[in-house]
GROMACS .gro file of C-alpha atoms in nm:
model
  124
    1MET     CA    1   0.336   0.015   2.074
    2LYS     CA    2   0.280  -0.283   1.942
    3ALA     CA    3   0.395  -0.433   1.559
    4VAL     CA    4   0.080  -0.582   1.324
    5LYS     CA    5   0.193  -0.949   1.112
    6THR     CA    6  -0.012  -1.108   0.880
    7THR     CA    7   0.037  -1.366   0.591
    8ASN     CA    8  -0.253  -1.195   0.363
    9ALA     CA    9   0.050  -0.930   0.282
   10PRO     CA   10   0.414  -1.013   0.200
   11GLU     CA   11   0.670  -1.030   0.476
   12ALA     CA   12   0.928  -0.696   0.501
   13ILE     CA   13   1.145  -0.792   0.314
   14GLY     CA   14   1.415  -0.574   0.517
   15PRO     CA   15   1.425  -0.455   0.909
   16TYR     CA   16   1.098  -0.319   0.942
   17GLN     CA   17   0.746  -0.470   0.992
   18GLN     CA   18   0.428  -0.502   0.763
   19GLY     CA   19   0.258  -0.211   1.074
   20MET     CA   20   0.274  -0.064   1.407
   21ILE     CA   21  -0.045   0.044   1.575
   22VAL     CA   22   0.075   0.371   1.805
   23GLY     CA   23  -0.255   0.436   2.058
   24ASP     CA   24  -0.534   0.460   1.786
   25LEU     CA   25  -0.299   0.521   1.495
   26PHE     CA   26  -0.235   0.210   1.231
   27PHE     CA   27   0.120   0.292   1.021
   28THR     CA   28   0.139   0.045   0.759
   29SER     CA   29   0.481  -0.015   0.566
   30GLY     CA   30   0.510   0.025   0.233
   31GLN     CA   31   0.339  -0.230   0.062
   32ILE     CA   32   0.542  -0.334  -0.308
   33ALA     CA   33   0.355  -0.584  -0.592
   34LEU     CA   34   0.501  -0.858  -0.423
   35ARG     CA   35   0.256  -1.176  -0.362
   36PRO     CA   36   0.168  -1.249   0.036
   37ASP     CA   37   0.364  -1.593  -0.137
   38GLY     CA   38   0.718  -1.326  -0.187
   39SER     CA   39   0.709  -1.360  -0.590
   40LEU     CA   40   0.727  -1.051  -0.728
   41ASN     CA   41   0.348  -0.974  -0.936
   42ASP     CA   42   0.447  -0.760  -1.226
   43GLY     CA   43   0.218  -0.706  -1.431
   44ASP     CA   44   0.149  -0.317  -1.581
   45VAL     CA   45   0.082  -0.052  -1.371
   46GLU     CA   46  -0.284  -0.111  -1.274
   47THR     CA   47  -0.214  -0.541  -1.222
   48GLN     CA   48   0.112  -0.410  -0.995
   49THR     CA   49  -0.179  -0.101  -0.791
   50THR     CA   50  -0.375  -0.384  -0.756
   51GLN     CA   51  -0.178  -0.682  -0.571
   52VAL     CA   52  -0.078  -0.318  -0.338
   53LEU     CA   53  -0.380  -0.244  -0.253
   54THR     CA   54  -0.515  -0.639  -0.197
   55ASN     CA   55  -0.156  -0.630   0.060
   56LEU     CA   56  -0.291  -0.324   0.255
   57LYS     CA   57  -0.653  -0.406   0.293
   58GLY     CA   58  -0.455  -0.757   0.382
   59VAL     CA   59  -0.227  -0.569   0.702
   60ILE     CA   60  -0.497  -0.307   0.780
   61GLU     CA   61  -0.739  -0.620   0.852
   62ALA     CA   62  -0.466  -0.795   1.053
   63ALA     CA   63  -0.449  -0.477   1.315
   64GLY     CA   64  -0.814  -0.476   1.272
   65ALA     CA   65  -0.990  -0.193   1.116
   66THR     CA   66  -1.085  -0.206   0.741
   67VAL     CA   67  -1.037   0.054   0.477
   68ASP     CA   68  -1.267   0.256   0.534
   69LYS     CA   69  -1.069   0.410   0.795
   70VAL     CA   70  -0.829   0.495   0.665
   71VAL     CA   71  -0.703   0.890   0.685
   72LYS     CA   72  -0.451   0.908   0.533
   73THR     CA   73  -0.211   0.743   0.223
   74THR     CA   74   0.122   0.810   0.029
   75VAL     CA   75   0.171   0.699  -0.318
   76PHE     CA   76   0.542   0.700  -0.471
   77ILE     CA   77   0.520   0.613  -0.844
   78LYS     CA   78   0.764   0.555  -1.022
   79ASN     CA   79   0.640   0.716  -1.386
   80MET     CA   80   0.365   1.064  -1.312
   81ASP     CA   81   0.270   0.911  -1.655
   82GLU     CA   82   0.064   0.592  -1.501
   83PHE     CA   83  -0.040   0.838  -1.271
   84ALA     CA   84  -0.449   0.865  -1.416
   85LYS     CA   85  -0.406   0.456  -1.415
   86VAL     CA   86  -0.274   0.458  -1.078
   87ASN     CA   87  -0.538   0.701  -0.997
   88ALA     CA   88  -0.869   0.472  -1.163
   89VAL     CA   89  -0.708   0.173  -0.964
   90TYR     CA   90  -0.713   0.374  -0.647
   91GLY     CA   91  -1.040   0.532  -0.652
   92ASP     CA   92  -1.257   0.197  -0.746
   93PHE     CA   93  -1.051  -0.011  -0.456
   94PHE     CA   94  -1.174   0.330  -0.144
   95GLY     CA   95  -1.497   0.362  -0.373
   96ASP     CA   96  -1.667   0.641  -0.164
   97HIS     CA   97  -1.475   0.676   0.057
   98LYS     CA   98  -1.138   0.964   0.005
   99PRO     CA   99  -0.831   0.935   0.241
  100ALA     CA  100  -0.620   1.239   0.230
  101ARG     CA  101  -0.297   1.124   0.041
  102SER     CA  102   0.001   1.216  -0.110
  103CYS     CA  103   0.211   1.066  -0.481
  104VAL     CA  104   0.532   1.185  -0.545
  105GLU     CA  105   0.753   1.074  -0.873
  106VAL     CA  106   1.041   0.879  -0.736
  107ALA     CA  107   1.274   0.771  -0.910
  108ARG     CA  108   1.363   0.377  -0.853
  109LEU     CA  109   1.165   0.105  -0.630
  110PRO     CA  110   1.262  -0.183  -0.435
  111LYS     CA  111   1.260  -0.449  -0.668
  112ASP     CA  112   1.208  -0.229  -0.886
  113VAL     CA  113   0.839  -0.228  -0.920
  114LEU     CA  114   0.635   0.042  -1.054
  115VAL     CA  115   0.401   0.143  -0.675
  116GLU     CA  116   0.428   0.187  -0.375
  117ILE     CA  117   0.187   0.312  -0.056
  118GLU     CA  118   0.167   0.304   0.247
  119ALA     CA  119  -0.148   0.426   0.513
  120ILE     CA  120  -0.212   0.549   0.808
  121VAL     CA  121  -0.538   0.392   0.919
  122SER     CA  122  -0.746   0.487   1.309
  123LEU     CA  123  -0.837   0.195   1.457
  124ALA     CA  124  -1.089   0.423   1.729
   0.00000   0.00000   0.00000
């Protein structure tokens, strides 16, 4: 196993890594709407989703991959009524690439953000 760390995404806010490489797979930690400097991007759900995906991209690139190698994501959303807004930003971000995905509504997320996304990425 190999830990991945980058300054192109916020540092972990707890006892965990930004991501871990195991064999030909890279597992990201959940990314929230913190800027790489650690400040909260507390905009609306679209703004937060854009920040989350930007962070995710930074971590994925630090592992030597690109977003078109994402195999699966898990999206945690505070309010399922905002699913369409999150989905629009998510769809624009991934373009023609359509990784497998789960999306669940949760009661609360770290820093009271509106969305968190994690990914599994192929390094092969």
